Coordinates of C-alpha atoms in Angstrom, one line a residue:
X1 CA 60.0 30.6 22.1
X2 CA 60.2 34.7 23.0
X3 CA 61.5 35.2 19.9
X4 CA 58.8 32.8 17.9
X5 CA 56.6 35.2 20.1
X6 CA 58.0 38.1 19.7
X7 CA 57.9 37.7 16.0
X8 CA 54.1 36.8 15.9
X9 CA 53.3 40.3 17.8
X10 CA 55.1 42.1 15.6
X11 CA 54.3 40.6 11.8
X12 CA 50.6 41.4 13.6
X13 CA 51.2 45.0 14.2
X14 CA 53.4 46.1 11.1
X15 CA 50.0 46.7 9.0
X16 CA 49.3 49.5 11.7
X17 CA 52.9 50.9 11.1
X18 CA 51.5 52.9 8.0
X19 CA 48.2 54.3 10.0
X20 CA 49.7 55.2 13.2
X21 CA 51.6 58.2 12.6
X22 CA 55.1 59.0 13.8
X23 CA 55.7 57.3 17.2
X24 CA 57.5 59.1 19.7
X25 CA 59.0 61.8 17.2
X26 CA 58.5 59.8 14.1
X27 CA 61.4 57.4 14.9
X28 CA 59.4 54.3 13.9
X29 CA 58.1 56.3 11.1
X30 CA 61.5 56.8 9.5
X31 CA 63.0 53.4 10.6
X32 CA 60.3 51.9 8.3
X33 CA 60.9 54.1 5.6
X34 CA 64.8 54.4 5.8
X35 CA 64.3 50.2 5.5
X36 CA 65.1 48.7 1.9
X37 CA 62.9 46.2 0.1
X38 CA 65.7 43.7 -0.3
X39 CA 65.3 43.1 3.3
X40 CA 63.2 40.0 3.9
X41 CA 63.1 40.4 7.8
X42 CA 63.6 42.9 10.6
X43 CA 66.5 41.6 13.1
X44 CA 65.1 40.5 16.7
X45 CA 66.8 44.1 18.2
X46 CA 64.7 45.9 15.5
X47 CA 61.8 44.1 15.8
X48 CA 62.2 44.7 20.0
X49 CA 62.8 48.4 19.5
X50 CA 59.7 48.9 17.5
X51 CA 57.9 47.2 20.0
X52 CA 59.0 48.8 22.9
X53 CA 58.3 52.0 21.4
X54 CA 55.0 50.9 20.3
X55 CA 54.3 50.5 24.6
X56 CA 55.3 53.7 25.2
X57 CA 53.3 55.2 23.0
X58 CA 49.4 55.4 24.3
X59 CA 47.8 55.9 21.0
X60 CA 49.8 53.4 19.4
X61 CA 49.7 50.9 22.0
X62 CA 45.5 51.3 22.2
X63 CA 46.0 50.7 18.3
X64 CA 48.0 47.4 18.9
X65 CA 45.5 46.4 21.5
X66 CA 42.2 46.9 19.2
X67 CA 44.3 45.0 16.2
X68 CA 45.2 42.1 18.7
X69 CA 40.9 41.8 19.3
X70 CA 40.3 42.0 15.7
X71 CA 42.8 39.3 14.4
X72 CA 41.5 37.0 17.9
X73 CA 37.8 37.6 17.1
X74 CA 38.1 36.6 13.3
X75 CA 40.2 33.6 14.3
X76 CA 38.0 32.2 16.8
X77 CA 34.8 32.9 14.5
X78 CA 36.9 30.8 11.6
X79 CA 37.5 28.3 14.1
X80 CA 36.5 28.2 17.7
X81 CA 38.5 25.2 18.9
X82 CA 41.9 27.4 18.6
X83 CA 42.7 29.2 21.4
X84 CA 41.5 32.5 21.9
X85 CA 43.3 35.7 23.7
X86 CA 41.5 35.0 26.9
X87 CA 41.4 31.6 27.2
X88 CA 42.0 28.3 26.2
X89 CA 38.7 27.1 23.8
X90 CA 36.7 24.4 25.3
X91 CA 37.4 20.8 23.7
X92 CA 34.8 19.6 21.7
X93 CA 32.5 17.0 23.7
X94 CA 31.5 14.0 21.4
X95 CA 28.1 12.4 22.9
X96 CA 27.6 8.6 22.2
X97 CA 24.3 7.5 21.8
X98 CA 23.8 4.9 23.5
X99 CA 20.8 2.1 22.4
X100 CA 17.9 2.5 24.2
X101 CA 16.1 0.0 26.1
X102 CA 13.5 -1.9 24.6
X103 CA 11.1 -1.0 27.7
X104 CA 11.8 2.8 26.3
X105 CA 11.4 2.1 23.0
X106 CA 8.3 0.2 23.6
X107 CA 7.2 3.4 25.7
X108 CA 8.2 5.8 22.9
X109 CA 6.3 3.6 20.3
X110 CA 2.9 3.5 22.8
X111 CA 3.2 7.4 23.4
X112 CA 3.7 8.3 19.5
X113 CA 0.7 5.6 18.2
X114 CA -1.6 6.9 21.1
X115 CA -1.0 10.5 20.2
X116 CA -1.5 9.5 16.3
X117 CA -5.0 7.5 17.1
X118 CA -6.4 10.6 19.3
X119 CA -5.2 13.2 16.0
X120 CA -6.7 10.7 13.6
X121 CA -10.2 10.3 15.7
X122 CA -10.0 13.8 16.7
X123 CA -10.3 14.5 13.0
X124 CA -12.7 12.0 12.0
X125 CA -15.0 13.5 14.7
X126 CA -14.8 16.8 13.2
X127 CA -15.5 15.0 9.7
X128 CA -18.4 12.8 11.5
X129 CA -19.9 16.2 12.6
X130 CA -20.1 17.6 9.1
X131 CA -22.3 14.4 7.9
X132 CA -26.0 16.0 8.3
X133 CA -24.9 18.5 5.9
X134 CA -22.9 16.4 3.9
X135 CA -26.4 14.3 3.5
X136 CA -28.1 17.2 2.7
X137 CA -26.6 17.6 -0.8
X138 CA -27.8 14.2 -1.3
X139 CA -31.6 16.0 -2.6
X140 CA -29.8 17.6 -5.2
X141 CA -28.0 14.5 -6.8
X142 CA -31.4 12.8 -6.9
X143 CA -33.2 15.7 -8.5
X144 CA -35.8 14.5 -10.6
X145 CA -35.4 16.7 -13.6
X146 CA -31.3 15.9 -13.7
X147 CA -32.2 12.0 -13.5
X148 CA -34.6 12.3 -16.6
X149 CA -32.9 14.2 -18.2
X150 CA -29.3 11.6 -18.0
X151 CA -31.5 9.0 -18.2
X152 CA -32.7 10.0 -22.1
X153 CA -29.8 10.7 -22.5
X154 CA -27.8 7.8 -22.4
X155 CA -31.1 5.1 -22.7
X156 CA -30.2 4.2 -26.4
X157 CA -26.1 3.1 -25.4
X158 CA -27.5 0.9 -22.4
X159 CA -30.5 -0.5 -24.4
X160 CA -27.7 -1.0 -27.6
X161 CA -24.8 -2.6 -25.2
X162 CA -27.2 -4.2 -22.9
X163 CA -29.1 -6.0 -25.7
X164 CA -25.6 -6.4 -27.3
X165 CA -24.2 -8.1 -24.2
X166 CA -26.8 -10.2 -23.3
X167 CA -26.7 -12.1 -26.5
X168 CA -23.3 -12.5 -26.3
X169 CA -23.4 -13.9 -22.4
X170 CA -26.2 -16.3 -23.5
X171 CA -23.7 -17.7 -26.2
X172 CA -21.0 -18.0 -23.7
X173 CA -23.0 -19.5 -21.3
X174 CA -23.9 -22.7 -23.9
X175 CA -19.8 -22.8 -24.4
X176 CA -19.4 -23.0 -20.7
X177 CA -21.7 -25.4 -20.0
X178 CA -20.1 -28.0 -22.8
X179 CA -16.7 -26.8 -21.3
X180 CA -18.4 -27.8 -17.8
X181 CA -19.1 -31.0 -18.8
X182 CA -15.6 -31.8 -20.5
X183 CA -14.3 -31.0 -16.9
X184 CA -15.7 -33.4 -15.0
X185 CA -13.6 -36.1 -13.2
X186 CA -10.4 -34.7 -15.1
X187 CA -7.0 -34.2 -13.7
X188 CA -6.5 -30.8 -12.1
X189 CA -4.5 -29.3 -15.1
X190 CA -7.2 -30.0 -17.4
X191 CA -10.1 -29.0 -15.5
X192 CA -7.7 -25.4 -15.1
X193 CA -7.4 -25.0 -18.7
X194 CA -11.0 -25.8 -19.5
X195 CA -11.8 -23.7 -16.3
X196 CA -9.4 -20.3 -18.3
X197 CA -10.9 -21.2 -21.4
X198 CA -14.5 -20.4 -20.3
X199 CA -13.2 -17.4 -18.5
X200 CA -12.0 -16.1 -21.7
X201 CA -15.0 -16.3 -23.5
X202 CA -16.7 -14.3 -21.0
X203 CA -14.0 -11.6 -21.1
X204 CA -14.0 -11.7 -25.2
X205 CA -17.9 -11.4 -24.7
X206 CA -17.8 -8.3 -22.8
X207 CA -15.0 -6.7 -24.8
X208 CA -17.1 -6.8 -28.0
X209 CA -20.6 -5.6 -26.3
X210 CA -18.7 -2.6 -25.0
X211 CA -17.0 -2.4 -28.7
X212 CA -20.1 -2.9 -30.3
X213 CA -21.4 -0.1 -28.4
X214 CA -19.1 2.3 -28.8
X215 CA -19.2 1.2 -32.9
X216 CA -23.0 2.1 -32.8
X217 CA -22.9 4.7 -30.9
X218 CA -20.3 6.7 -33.0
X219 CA -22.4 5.8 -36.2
X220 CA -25.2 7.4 -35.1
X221 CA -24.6 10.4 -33.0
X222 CA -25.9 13.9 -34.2
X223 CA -22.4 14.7 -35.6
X224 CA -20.8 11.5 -37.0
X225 CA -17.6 10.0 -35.5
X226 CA -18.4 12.0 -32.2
X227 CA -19.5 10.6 -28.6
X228 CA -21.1 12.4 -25.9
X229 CA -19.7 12.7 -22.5
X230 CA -22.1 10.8 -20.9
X231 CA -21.7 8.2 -23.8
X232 CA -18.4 7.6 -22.7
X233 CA -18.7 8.0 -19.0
X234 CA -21.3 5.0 -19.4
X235 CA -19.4 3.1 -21.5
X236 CA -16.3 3.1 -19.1
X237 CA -18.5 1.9 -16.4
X238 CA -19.9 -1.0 -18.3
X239 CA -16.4 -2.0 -19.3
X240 CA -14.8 -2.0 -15.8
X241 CA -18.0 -4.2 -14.6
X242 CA -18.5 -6.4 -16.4
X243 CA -15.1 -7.2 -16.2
X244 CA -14.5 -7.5 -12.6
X245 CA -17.6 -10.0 -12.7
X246 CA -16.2 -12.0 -15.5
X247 CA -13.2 -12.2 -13.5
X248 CA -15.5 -13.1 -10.6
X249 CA -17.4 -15.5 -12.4
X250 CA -13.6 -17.4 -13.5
X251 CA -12.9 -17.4 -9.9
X252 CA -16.0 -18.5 -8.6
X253 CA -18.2 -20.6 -11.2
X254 CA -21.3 -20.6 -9.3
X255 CA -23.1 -22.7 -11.5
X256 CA -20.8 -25.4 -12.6
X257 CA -18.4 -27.3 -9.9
X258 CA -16.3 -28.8 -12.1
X259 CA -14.7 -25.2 -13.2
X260 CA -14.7 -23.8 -9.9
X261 CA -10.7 -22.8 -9.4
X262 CA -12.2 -22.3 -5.7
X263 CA -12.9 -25.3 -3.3
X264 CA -16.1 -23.7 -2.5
X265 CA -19.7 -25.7 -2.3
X266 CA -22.5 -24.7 -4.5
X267 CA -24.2 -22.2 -1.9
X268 CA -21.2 -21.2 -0.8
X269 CA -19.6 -19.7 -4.4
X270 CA -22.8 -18.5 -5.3
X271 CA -23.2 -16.5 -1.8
X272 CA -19.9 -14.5 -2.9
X273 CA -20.7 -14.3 -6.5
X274 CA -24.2 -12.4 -5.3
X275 CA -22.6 -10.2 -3.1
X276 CA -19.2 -9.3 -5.5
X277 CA -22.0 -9.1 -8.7
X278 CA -24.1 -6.2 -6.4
X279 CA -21.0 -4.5 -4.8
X280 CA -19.4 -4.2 -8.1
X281 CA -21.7 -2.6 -9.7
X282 CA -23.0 0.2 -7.2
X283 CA -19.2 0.8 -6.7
X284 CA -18.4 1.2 -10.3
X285 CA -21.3 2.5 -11.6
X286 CA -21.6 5.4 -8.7
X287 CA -18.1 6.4 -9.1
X288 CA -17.1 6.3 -12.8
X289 CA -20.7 7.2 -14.4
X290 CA -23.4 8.9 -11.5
X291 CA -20.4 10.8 -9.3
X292 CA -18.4 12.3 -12.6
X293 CA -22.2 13.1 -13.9
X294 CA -23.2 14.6 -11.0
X295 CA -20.3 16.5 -10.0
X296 CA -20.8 18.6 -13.6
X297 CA -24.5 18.8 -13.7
X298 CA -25.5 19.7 -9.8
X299 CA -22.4 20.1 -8.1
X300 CA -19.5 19.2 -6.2
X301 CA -20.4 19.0 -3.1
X302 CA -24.1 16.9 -4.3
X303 CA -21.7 14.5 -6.0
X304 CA -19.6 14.0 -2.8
X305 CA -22.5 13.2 -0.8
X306 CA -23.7 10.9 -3.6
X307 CA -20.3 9.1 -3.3
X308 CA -20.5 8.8 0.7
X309 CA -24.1 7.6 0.6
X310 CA -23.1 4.5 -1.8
X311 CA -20.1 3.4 -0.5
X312 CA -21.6 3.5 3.1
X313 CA -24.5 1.2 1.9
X314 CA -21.8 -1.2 0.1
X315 CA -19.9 -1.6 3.7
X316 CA -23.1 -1.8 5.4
X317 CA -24.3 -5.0 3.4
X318 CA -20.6 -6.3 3.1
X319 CA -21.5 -6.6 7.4
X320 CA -24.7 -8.2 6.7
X321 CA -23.1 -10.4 4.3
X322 CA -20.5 -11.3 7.0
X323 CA -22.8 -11.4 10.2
X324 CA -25.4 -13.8 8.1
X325 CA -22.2 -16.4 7.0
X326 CA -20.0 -16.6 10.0
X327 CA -20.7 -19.4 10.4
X328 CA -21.0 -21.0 6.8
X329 CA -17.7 -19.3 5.6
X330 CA -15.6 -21.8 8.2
X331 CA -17.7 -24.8 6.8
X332 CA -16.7 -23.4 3.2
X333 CA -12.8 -23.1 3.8
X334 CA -12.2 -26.0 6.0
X335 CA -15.1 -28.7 5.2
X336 CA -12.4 -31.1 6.1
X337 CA -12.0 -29.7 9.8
X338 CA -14.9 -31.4 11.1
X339 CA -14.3 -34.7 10.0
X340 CA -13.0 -37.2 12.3
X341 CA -9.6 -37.6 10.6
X342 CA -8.7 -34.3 10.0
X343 CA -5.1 -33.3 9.5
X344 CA -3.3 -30.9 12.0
X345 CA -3.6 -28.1 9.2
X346 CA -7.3 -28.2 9.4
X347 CA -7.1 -28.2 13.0
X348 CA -5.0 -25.2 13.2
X349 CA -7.1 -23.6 10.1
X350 CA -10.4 -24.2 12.4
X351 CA -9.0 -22.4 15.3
X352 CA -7.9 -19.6 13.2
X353 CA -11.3 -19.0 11.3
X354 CA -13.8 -19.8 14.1
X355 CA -13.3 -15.9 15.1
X356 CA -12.7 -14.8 11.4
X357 CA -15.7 -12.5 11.8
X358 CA -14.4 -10.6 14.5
X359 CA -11.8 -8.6 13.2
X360 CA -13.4 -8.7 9.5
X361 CA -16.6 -7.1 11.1
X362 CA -13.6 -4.7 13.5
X363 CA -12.3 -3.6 9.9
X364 CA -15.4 -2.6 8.1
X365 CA -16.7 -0.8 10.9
X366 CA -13.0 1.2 11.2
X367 CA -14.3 1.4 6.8
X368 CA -17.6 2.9 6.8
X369 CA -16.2 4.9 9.7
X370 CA -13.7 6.3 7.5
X371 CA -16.3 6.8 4.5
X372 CA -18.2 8.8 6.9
X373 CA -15.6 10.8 8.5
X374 CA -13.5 11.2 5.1
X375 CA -15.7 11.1 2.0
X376 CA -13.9 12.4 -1.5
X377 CA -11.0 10.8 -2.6
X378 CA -10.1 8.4 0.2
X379 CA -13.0 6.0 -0.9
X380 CA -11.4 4.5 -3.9
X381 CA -7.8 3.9 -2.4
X382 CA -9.2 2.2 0.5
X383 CA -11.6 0.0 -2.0
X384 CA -8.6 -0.5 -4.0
X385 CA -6.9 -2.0 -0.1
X386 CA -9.7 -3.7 0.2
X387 CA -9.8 -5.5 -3.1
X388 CA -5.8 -5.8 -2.4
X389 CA -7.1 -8.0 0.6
X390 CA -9.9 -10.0 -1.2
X391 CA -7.2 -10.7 -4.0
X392 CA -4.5 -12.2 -1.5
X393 CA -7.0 -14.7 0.7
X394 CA -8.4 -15.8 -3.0
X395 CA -5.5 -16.9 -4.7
X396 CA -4.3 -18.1 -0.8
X397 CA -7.5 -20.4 -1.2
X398 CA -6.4 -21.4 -4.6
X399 CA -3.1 -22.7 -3.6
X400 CA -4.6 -24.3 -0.8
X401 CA -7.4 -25.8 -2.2
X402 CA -4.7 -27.3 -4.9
X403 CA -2.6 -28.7 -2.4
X404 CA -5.7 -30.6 -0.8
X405 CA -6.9 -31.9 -3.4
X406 CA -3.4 -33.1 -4.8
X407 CA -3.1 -34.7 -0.9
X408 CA -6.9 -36.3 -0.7
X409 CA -5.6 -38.0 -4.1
X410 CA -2.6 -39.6 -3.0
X411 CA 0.3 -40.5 -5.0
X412 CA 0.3 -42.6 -7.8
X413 CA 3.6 -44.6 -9.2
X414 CA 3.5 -46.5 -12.4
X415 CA 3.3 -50.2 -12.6
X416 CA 7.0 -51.0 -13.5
X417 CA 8.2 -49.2 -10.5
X418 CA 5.5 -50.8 -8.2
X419 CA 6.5 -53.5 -9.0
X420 CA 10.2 -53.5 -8.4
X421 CA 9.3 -51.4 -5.0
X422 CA 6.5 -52.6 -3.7
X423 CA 6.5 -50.6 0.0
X424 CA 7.6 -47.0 -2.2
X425 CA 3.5 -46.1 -3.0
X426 CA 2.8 -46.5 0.6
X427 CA 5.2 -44.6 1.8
X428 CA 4.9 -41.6 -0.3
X429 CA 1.0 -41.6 0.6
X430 CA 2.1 -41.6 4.5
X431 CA 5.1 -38.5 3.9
X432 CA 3.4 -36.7 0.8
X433 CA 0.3 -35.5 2.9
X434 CA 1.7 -34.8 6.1
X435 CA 4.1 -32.4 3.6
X436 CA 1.5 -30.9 2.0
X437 CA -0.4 -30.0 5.0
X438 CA 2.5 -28.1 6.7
X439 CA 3.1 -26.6 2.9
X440 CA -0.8 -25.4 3.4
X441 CA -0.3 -24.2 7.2
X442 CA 2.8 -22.0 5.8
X443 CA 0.3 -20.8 2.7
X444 CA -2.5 -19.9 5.3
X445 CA 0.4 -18.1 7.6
X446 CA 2.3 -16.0 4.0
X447 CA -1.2 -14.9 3.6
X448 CA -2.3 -13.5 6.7
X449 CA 1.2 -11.7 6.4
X450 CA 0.7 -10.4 3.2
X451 CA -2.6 -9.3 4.1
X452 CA -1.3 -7.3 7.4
X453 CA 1.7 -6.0 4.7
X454 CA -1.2 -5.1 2.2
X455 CA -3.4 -3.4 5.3
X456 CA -0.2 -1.5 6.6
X457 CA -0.6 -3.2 9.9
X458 CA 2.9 -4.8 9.6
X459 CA 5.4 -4.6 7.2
X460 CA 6.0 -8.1 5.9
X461 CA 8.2 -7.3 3.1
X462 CA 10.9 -5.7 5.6
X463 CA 11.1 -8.5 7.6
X464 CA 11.5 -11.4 4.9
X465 CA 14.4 -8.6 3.5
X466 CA 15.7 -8.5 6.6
X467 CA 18.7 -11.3 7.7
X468 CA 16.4 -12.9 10.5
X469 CA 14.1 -13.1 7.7
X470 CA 15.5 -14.4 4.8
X471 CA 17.8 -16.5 6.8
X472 CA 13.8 -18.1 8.4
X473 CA 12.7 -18.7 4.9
X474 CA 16.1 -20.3 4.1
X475 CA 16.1 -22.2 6.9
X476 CA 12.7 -22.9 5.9
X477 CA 12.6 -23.9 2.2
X478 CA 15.3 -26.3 2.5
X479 CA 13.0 -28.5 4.9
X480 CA 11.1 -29.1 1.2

């Protein structure tokens, strides 16, 4: 090991052989030179002597010394676990982190969403306090001379694909009323088909007043095969109305029963189809033809306020709308609830929906709080959420209305069968419905969790890809 050692300090101090000059008389000076190349490596008595003469020297020995730092210094910058010349390097400490406790992580999650909700209101109170001047603007989008002026300007496309669509709509309403009639006391299937098939025609309608619009408009502009901005902007609008009431009016049917996909009474579907019709078109209207209109003509910041103002007075009737049906809309989802025999499903359903107005009313306060606070571009994602919502608990009410009807019915066998099995009939009709009201409980509970995924409230969609999830649903779909 002294010679391993030995060895080590000297292949470290032969590159300062050639910069320290002759050591004591230039013996180690002339040893070097008087050595051959065809020697590989000094003997140990060499390699001692050199040594021993490099001690003895001062200069030579401070030269060893500051080499000896040098070579340490780089090694332990190249890797600091090796030893270094004064010490032994510290061992490298490896920390396991262990899981905390679900009281902590409870604690951590409390602590991080109250520090989010006071940022979030601190800034909506600083948007809030902006809202008299926001308002203010709102004299300039209403200017007289600017509303004249867009209103003679784009009175011959509304007066052209108004009269055009009103023509069409009265056509499509004799279709739908024949269809109507076709559809009553039909099997569910048929009264569906009949139900898409007047849908359609209101869609086709539309399409060709806002093509027919378009086609007359182009014909007779100033300079042929050209339309205005405004044209166009208007044109837009009308399209994306119109269409979001037909789709309304497929939905909702509130004149004819018989081709209502929804299980909704009379006063009930034509309650919604009032309040979609008028929200639509503010909505649409304001932000696709008045705001971009607006925004070019007065102003930006006129346009913004013209945006705030509309969609605040949407939310505002959406809470009239609510506060004057809270009571009616439970009647209208669950009209079998408050009959005597009603299954467990309407039970549960009833105890959900008696306080539906609660956190509806809860949300649309935390929305035209937001519209307020926030106005610009956060107004049409958080309609688009909003639609999101509405489209979820509709086609949830679809399903479930399906599934009650097919259970009111009862099952049918044919005759042959009957009569071979004469007990089979009455049994299905006792299992069938009890199924299909758990099957409508486990609708009514996938949509109130697709509606928290859809709200970011709780992510659903994690959870079912998750193992306790999917292994739940599993568990669950092999009941059926």
């Amino acid at each position: 090991m002294r010679i391993l050692a030995v060895f080590l300090i000297f292949f470290a101090a032969v590159p300062l052989f050639a910069q320290v000059p002759a050591l004591g008389g230039g013996a180690v000076g002339s040893q070097t030179q008087a050595e051959t190349p065809s020697e590989e490596a000094p003997s140990e008595a060499a390699a001692l002597d050199a040594l021993l003469k490099i001690l003895k020297d001062e200069k030579a020995r401070q030269a060893l010394i500051d080499r000896l730092e040098a070579e340490t210094t780089e090694a332990n910058a190249a890797n600091p676990s090796e030893p270094t010349a004064e010490g032994e390097a510290e061992p490298a400490v490896i920390e396991v982190k262990r899981p905390a406790s679900v009281g902590r992580r409870a604690a951590e999650f409390t602590s991080a969403l109250a520090s989010d909700l006071v940022d979030q209101g601190q800034r909506a109170l600083d948007g809030l306090s902006y809202l008299p001047n926001r308002l203010k603007n709102l004299q300039d989008a209403v200017d007289p001379e600017f509303l004249t002026a867009a209103i003679l300007d784009l009175a011959y496309v509304i007066s052209v694909t108004y009269g055009t669509f009103l023509t069409l709509r009265f056509l499509a309403n004799l279709l739908q009323r024949r269809l109507a009639r076709s559809a009553e006391n039909k099997s569910i299937l048929r009264r569906l088909f009949l139900s898409l098939s007047a849908g359609l025609i209101h869609l086709i309608a539309v399409v060709l007043a806002w093509a027919l619009g378009y086609a007359i408009t182009l014909s007779t502009a100033e300079v042929f095969g050209t339309v205005g901005v405004r044209q166009s902007l208007y044109l837009n609008a009308f399209l994306i109305t119109e269409l979001t009431v037909a789709v309304a009016r497929l939905v909702l049917a509130p004149r004819y029963a018989s081709l209502r996909i929804i299980a909704l009474p009379d006063d009930g579907a034509l309650a919604f189809w009032r309040w979609l019709r008028t929200a639509a078109t503010l909505l649409v209207y304001t932000e696709f033809l008045a705001v971009p209109m607006v925004r070019s003509g007065v102003g930006f910041f006129a346009a913004n306020a013209l945006s705030t103002a509309v969609a605040a007075i949407v939310v505002v009737m959406t809470i009239g709308f609510v506060l004057r049906h809270k009571t009616d809309f439970v009647r209208w989802m669950l009209p079998r609830a408050f009959e005597k025999d009603a299954d467990t499903a309407d039970q549960i359903g009833l105890a959900i929906l008696r306080y539906w107005h609660w956190p509806t009313l809860g949300y649309l306060v935390f929305l035209l709080f937001v519209v307020l606070a926030r106005p610009g571009r956060v107004i049409l994602p958080l309609l688009y959420s909003t639609g999101q919502v509405i489209g979820v608990i509709l086609l949830g009410l679809v399903i479930t209305a399906a599934l009650g009807t097919i259970a009111s019915r009862g099952v049918k066998i044919p005759t042959k069968i009957a009569k071979r099995l004469p007990l089979l009939e009455t049994r299905l009709n006792l299992w069938v419905p009890q199924s299909l009201s758990l099957l409508r409980l486990l609708v009514v509970l996938a949509v109130i969790g697709a509606v928290l995924d859809v709200a970011g409230l709780y992510d659903a969609s994690a959870w079912a890809s998750s193992e306790a999830g999917s292994g739940f649903l599993a568990a669950l779909l092999s009941v059926f």
